[in-house]
Short mmCIF file of C-alpha atoms and ligand atoms in Angstrom, two decimals:
data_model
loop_
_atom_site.label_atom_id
_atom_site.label_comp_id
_atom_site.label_asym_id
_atom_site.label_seq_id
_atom_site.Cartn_x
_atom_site.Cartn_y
_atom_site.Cartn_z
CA UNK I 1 0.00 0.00 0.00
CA UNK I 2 1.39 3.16 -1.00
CA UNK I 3 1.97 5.73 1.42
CA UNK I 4 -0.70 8.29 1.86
CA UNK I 5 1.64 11.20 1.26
CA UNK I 6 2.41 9.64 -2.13
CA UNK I 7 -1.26 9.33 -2.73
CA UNK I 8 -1.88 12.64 -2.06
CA UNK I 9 -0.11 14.12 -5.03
CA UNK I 10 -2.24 14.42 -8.06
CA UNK I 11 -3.04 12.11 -10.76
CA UNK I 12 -0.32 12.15 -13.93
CA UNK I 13 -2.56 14.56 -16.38
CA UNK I 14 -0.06 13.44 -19.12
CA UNK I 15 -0.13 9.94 -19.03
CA UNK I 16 -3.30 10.15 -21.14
CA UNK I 17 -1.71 12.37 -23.79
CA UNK I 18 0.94 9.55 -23.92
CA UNK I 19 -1.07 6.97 -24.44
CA UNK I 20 -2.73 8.89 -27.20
CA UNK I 21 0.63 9.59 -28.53
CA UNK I 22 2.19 6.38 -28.85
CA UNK I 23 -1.64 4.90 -30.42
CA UNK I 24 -0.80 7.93 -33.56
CA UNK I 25 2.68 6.35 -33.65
CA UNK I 26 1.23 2.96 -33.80
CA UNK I 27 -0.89 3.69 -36.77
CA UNK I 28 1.69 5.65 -38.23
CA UNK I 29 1.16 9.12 -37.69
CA UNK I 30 4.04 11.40 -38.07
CA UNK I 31 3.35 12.99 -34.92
CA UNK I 32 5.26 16.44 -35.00
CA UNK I 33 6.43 16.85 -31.05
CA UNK I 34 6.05 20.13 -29.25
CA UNK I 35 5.26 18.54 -26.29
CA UNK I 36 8.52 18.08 -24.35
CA UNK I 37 10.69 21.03 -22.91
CA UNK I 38 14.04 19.07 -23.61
CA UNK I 39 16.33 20.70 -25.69
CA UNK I 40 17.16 19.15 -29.15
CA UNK I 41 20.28 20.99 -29.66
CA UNK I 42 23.34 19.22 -28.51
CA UNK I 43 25.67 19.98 -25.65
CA UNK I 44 28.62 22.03 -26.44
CA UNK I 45 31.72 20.13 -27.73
CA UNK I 46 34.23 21.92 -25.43
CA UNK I 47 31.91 20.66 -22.65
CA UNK I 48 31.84 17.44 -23.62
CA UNK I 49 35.80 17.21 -24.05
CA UNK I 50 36.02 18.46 -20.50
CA UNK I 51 33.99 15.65 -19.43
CA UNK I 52 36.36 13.13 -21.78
CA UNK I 53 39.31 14.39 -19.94
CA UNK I 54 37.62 14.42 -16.34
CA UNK I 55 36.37 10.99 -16.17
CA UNK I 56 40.28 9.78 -16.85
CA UNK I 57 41.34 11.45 -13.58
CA UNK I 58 41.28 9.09 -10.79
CA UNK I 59 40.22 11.61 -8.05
CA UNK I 60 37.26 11.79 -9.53
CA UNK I 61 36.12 8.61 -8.87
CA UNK I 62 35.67 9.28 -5.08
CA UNK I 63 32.57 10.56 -3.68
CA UNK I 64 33.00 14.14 -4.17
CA UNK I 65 31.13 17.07 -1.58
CA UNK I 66 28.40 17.43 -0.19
CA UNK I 67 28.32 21.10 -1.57
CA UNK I 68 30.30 21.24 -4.60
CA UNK I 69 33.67 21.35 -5.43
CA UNK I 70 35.12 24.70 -4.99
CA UNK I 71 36.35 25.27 -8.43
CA UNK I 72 32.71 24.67 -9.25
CA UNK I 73 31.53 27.24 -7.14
CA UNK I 74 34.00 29.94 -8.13
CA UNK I 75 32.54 29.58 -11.64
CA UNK I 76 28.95 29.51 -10.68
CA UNK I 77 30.04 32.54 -9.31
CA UNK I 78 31.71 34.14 -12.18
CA UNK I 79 28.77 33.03 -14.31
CA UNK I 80 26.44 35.51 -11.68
CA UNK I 81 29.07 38.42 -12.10
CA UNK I 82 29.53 38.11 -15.78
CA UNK I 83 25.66 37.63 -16.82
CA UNK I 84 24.34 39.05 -13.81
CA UNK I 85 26.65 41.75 -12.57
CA UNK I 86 26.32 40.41 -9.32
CA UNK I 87 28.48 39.64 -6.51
CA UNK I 88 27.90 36.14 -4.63
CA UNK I 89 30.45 34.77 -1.91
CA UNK I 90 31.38 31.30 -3.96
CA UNK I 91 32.00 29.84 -0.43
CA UNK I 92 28.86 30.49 1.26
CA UNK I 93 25.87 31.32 -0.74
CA UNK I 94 26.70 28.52 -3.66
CA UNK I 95 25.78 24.87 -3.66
CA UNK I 96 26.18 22.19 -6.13
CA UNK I 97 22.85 20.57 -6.70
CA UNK I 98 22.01 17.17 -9.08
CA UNK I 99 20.41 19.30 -11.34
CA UNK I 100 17.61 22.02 -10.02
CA UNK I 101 14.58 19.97 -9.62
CA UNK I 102 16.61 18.10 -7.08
CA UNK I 103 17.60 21.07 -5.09
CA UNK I 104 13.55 22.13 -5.67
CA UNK I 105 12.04 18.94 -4.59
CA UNK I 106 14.38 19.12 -1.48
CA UNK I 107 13.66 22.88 -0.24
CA UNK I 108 10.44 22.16 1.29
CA UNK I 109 11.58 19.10 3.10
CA UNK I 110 14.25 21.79 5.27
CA UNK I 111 11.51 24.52 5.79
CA UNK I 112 7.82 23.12 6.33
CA UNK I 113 6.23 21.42 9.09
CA UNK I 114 3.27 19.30 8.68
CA UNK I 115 0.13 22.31 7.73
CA UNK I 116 2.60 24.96 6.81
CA UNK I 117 1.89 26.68 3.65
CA UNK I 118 4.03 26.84 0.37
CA UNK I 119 2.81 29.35 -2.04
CA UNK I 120 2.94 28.25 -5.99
CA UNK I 121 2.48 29.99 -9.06
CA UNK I 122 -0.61 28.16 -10.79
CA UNK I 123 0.44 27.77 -13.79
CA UNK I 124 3.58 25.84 -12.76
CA UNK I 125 6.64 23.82 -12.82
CA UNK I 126 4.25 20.43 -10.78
CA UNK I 127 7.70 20.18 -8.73
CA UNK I 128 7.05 22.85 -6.35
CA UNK I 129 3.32 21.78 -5.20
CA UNK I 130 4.40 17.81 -5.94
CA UNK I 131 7.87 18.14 -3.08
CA UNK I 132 5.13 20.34 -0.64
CA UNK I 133 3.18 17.61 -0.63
CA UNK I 134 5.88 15.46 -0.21
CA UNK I 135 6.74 17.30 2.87
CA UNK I 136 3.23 17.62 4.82
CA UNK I 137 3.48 20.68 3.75
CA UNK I 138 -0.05 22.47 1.89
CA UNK I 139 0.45 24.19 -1.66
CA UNK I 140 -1.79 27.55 -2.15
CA UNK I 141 -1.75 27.99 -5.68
CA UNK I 142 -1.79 31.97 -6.50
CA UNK I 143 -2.99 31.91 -10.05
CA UNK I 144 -0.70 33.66 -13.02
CA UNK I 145 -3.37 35.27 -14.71
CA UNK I 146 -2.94 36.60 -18.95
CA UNK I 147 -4.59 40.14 -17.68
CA UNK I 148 -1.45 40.52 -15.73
CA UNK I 149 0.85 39.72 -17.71
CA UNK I 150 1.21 36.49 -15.92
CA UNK I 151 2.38 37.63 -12.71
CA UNK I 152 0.86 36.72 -9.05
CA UNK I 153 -1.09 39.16 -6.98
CA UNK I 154 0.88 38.71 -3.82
CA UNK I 155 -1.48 40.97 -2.05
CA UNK I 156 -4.63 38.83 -3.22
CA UNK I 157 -2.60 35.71 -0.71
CA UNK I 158 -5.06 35.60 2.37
CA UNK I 159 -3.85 36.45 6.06
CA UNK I 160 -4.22 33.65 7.84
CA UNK I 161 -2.76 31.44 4.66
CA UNK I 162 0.85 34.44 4.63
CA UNK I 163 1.03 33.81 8.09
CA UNK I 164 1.64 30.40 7.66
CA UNK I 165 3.61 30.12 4.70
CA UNK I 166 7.26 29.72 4.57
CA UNK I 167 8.37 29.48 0.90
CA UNK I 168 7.26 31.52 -1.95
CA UNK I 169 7.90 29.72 -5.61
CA UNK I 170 8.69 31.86 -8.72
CA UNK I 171 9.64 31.31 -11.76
CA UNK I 172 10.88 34.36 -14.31
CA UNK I 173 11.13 33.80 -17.37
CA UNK I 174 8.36 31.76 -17.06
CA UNK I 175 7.65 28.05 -17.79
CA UNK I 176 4.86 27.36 -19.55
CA UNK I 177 3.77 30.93 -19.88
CA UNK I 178 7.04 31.99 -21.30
CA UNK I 179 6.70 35.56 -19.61
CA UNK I 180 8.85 37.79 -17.67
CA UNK I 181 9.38 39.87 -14.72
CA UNK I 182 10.75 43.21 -14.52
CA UNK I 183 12.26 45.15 -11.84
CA UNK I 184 9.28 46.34 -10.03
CA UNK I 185 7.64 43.22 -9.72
CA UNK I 186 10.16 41.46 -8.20
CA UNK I 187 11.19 43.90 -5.85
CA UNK I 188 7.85 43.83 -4.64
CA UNK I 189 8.24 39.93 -4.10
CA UNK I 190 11.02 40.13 -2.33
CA UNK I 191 9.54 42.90 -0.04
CA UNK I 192 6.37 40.93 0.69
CA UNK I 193 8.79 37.85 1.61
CA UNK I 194 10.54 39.59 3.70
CA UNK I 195 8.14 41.40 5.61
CA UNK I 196 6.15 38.05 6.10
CA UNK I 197 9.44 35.88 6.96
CA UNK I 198 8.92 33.71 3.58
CA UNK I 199 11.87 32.50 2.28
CA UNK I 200 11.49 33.20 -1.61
CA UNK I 201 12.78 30.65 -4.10
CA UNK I 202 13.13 31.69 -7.34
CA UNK I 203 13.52 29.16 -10.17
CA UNK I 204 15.65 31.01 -12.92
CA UNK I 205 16.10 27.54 -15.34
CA UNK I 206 15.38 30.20 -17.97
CA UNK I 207 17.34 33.03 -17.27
CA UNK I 208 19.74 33.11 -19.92
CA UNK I 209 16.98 32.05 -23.26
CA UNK I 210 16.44 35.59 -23.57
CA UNK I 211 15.31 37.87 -27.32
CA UNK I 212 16.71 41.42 -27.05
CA UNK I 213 15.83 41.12 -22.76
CA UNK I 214 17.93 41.03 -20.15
CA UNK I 215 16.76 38.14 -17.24
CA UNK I 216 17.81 39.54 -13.70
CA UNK I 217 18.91 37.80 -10.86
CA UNK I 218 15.95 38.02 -8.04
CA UNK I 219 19.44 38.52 -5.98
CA UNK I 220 19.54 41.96 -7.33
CA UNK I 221 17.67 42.88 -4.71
CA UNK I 222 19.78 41.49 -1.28
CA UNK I 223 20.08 38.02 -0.42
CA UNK I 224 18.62 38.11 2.87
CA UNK I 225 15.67 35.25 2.41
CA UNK I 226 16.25 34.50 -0.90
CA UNK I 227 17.71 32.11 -3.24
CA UNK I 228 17.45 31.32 -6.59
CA UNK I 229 17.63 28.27 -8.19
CA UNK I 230 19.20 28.09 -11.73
CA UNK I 231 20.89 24.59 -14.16
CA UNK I 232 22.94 23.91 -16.81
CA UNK I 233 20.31 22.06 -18.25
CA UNK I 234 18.84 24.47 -20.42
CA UNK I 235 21.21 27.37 -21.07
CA UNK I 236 23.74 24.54 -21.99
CA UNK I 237 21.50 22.15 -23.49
CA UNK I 238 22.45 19.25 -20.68
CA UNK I 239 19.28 18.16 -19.29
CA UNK I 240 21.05 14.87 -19.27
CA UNK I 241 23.78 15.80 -17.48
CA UNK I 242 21.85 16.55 -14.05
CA UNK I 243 23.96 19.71 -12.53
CA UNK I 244 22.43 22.87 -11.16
CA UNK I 245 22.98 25.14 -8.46
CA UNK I 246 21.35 27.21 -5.97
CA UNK I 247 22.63 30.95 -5.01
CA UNK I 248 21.51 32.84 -2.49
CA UNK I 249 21.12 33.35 1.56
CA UNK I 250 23.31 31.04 3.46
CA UNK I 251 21.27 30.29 6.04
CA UNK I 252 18.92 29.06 4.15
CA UNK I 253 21.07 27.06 1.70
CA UNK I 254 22.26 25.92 5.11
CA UNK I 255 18.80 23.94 5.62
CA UNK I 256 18.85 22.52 2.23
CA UNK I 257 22.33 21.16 2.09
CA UNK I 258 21.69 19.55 5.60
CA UNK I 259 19.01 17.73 3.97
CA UNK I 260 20.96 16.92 0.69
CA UNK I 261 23.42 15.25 3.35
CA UNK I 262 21.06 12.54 4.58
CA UNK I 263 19.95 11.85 1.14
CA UNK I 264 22.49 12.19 -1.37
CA UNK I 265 26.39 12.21 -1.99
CA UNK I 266 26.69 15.15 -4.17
CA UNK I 267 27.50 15.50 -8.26
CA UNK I 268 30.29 13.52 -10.06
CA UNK I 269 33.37 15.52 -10.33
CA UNK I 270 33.66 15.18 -13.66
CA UNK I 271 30.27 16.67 -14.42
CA UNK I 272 31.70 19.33 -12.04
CA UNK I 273 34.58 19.71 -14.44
CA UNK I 274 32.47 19.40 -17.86
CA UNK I 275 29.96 22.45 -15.88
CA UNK I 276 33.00 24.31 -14.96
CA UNK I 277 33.96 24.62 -18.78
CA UNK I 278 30.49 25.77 -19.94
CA UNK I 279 29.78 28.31 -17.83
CA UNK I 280 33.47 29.78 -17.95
CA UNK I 281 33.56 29.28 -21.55
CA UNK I 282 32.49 31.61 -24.23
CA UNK I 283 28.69 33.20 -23.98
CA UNK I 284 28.55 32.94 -27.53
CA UNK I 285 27.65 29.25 -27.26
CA UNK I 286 24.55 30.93 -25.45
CA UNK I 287 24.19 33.75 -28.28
CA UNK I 288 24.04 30.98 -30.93
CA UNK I 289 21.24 29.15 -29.45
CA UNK I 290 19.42 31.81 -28.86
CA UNK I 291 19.66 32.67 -32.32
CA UNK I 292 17.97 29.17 -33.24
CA UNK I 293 15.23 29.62 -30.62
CA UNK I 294 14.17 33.19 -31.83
CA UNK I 295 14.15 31.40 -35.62
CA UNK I 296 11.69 29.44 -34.57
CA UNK I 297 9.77 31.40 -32.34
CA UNK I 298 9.52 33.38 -35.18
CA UNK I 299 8.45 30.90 -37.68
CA UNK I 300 5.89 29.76 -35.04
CA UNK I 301 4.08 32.80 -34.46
CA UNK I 302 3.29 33.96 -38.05
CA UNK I 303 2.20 30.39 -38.70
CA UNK I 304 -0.34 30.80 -35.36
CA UNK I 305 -1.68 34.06 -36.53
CA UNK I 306 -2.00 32.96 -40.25
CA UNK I 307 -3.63 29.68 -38.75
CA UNK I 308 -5.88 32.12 -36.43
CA UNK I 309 -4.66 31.43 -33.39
CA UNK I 310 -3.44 33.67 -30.51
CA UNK I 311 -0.32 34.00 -28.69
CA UNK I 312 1.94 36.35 -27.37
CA UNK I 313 5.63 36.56 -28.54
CA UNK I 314 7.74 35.89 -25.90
CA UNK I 315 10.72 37.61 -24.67
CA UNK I 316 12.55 34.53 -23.17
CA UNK I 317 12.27 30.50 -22.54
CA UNK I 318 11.88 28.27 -25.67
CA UNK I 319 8.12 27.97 -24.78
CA UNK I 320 5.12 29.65 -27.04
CA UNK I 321 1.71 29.76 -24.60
CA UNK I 322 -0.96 29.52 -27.21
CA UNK I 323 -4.48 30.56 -26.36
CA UNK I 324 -6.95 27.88 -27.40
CA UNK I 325 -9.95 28.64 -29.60
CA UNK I 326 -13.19 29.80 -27.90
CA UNK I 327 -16.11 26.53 -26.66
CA UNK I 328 -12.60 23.75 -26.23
CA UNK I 329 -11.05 22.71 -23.28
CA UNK I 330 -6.96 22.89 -23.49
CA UNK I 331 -7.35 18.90 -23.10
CA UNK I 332 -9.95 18.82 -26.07
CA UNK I 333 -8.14 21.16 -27.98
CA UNK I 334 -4.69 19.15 -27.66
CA UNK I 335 -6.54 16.15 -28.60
CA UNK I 336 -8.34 17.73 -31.88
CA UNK I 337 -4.69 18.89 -32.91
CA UNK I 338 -3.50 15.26 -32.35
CA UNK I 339 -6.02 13.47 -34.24
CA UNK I 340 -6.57 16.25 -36.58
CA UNK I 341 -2.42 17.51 -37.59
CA UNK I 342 -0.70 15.20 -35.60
CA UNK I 343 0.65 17.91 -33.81
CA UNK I 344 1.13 17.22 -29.55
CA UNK I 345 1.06 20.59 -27.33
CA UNK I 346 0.75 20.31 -23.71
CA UNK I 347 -2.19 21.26 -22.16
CA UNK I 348 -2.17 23.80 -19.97
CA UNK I 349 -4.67 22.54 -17.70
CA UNK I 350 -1.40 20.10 -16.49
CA UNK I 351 0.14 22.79 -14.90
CA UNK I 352 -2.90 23.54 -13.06
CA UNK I 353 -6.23 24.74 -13.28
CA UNK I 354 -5.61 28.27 -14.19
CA UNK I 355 -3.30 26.76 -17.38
CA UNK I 356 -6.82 26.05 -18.73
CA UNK I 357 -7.68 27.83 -21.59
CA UNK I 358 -3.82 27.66 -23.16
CA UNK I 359 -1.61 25.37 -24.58
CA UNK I 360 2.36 25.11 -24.57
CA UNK I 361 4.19 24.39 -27.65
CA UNK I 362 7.96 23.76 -26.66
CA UNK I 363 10.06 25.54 -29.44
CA UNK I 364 12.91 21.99 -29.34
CA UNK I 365 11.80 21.18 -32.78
CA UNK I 366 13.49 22.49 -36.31
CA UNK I 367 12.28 25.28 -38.59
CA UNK I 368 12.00 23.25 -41.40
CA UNK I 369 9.70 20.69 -38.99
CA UNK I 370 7.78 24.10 -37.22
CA UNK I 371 7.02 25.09 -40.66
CA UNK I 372 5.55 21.46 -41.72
CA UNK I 373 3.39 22.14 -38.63
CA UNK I 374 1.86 25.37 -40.03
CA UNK I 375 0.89 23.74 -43.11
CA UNK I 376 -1.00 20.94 -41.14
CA UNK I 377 -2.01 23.49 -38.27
CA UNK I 378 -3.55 25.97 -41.26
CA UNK I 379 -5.70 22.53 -42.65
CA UNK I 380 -7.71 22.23 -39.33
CA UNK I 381 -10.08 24.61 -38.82
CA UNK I 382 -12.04 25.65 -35.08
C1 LIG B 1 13.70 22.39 -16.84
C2 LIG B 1 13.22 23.08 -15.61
C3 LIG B 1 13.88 22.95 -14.39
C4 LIG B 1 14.97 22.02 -14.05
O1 LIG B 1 15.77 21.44 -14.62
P1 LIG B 1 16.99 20.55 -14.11
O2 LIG B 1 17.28 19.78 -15.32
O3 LIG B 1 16.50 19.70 -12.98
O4 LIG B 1 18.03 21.49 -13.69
C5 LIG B 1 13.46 23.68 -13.31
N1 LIG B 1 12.43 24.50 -13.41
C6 LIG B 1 11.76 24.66 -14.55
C7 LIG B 1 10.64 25.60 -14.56
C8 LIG B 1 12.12 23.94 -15.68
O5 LIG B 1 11.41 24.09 -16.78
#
């Protein structure tokens, strides 16, 4: 019998879609894939030669630190002074996580007592409600809401429910709404935390898939009570890889590495070493892939508008958040443009219930392939 924590957390919305999916494959669909947020691009070639050479050096086969080796830390920390003109103390406010979900899955577990509120942008990332949960802890979903401009209403949070919260969950640039925050807005979120005692966690995986925008650090603003969260996976295309780090106030870092302590044994050197040479190597590698995402972002949003659909042109992540046509559900509208163009989107009702209404296509997929999808997507009609 599984536990009743783990049966708390909500049902898999997606293992529907998958089914559907792999019954289109089975009658041989060409199902074009917009689905998944995993980068198709590969990881840099410097980066993987780094690895080549790491993996021959015997030290590395130890277990390495709890926290990260310090030559890893020094460059997560030239990484926030070169892209984020920021100053972070690589000693004390950096930590080594196995990628950032792990390091968000494990916050909660340092900070919440059974009934204490976590506060979650709905839309979301399902990690930050799912490791609440996980925790005894109770999500309150604020809702990210198109008539402003995707941002929560931090003042809309009840009393009782601030009172008893103890982590605040954002996520700028945005996945799946692909918007931004500017400078007011998160000063104001890091003014609320700290006059409530919330420790905010900001989840930057996005920070650096910018268009003619600059993504700032939510440290901008003090690191008293906050910490941001931010990977390799995406900026360097290694989802695979599994390295991230958090940045931030060491105190509460402190919390979250004593968990990572009872639980895990830290990253492989050598992915260490291959992380090192990305994020001290050159930011055109960053520059070029932007380049590829805009291209397609591009090529996606004429096709939308020439198909008659809506969506705003985002100024960062590789996601487009599509508005679905009027009388559909985002679930019947992702099935009509499965059976219909063999196109998969994810629904936005999976990130939670105020995703309804929109639909995330993931820009991972080729021009050439984006513009096959116009063709199809112009064929259907709504
Ligand atoms: C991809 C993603 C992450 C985490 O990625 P890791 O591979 O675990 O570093 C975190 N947050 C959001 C919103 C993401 O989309």
């Amino acid at each position: 019998m599984l536990s009743q924590r783990l049966q708390r957390l909500p049902p898999y919305l997606f293992a529907e879609i998958d089914a559907m999916k792999r019954q289109k494959l089975t009658e041989g669909v060409n199902v074009i894939d917009f689905g998944v947020g995993d980068p198709d691009l590969p990881t840099p070639k410097h980066v993987v030669e780094a690895m080549r050479r790491a993996v021959e050096k015997e030290e590395n086969q130890k277990y390495p630190s709890y926290e990260g080796m310090p030559s890893f830390r020094q460059a997560v920390a030239e990484f926030y002074k070169r892209r984020k003109g920021l100053k972070v103390d690589a000693e004390r406010e950096i930590i080594a996580l196995i990628g950032s979900k792990e390091g968000i899955a494990h916050l909660p577990l340092a900070y919440i007592d059974s009934g204490d509120f976590v506060l979650c942008p709905d839309p979301g990332y399902p990690v930050y409600s799912s490791s609440t949960i996980l925790a005894d802890g109770r999500p309150y979903f604020i809702p990210l809401k198109k008539e402003n401009n995707f941002l929560p209403d931090l003042e809309s949070v009840p009393d009782d429910v601030a009172r008893r919260a103890k982590i605040l969950f954002l996520n700028y640039p945005n996945n799946p709404t692909a918007s931004v925050a500017e400078r007011e807005f998160i000063r104001e979120a890091v003014d609320f935390c700290r006059d409530k005692g919330i420790i905010l966690a900001h989840d930057a995986a996005y920070s650096e898939i910018t268009f003619d925008y600059h993504a700032r650090s939510f440290l901008e603003f003090g690191h008293e009570g906050v910490i941001e969260f931010n990977s390799l996976s995406k900026t360097y295309n290694m989802t695979g890889w599994r390295i991230g780090f958090a940045v931030g106030d060491a105190d509460v870092l402190s919390g979250l590495l004593e968990v990572k302590t009872h639980v895990d044994s830290g990253v492989f050197q050598a992915v260490q070493e291959a992380a090192i040479a990305a994020l001290t190597g050159s930011d055109e590698v960053i520059d070029e892939n932007n380049r590829v995402y805009r291209a397609r972002r591009d090529t996606l949003l004429k096709g939308l508008e020439e198909a008659g659909l809506r969506a705003e042109k985002p100024k960062a992540t590789f996601y487009v958040w599509c508005e679905v046509p009027e009388n559909c559900t985002s679930m019947e509208f992702t099935k009509k443009l499965l059976n219909e163009a063999g196109i998969l989107v994810t629904p936005g009702v999976g990130f939670g219930k105020y995703g309804e209404g929109f639909v995330r296509f993931a820009l991972t997929r080729d021009v050439s392939i984006i513009e096959e999808a116009v063709e199809r997507l112009k064929a259907v009609s709504w």
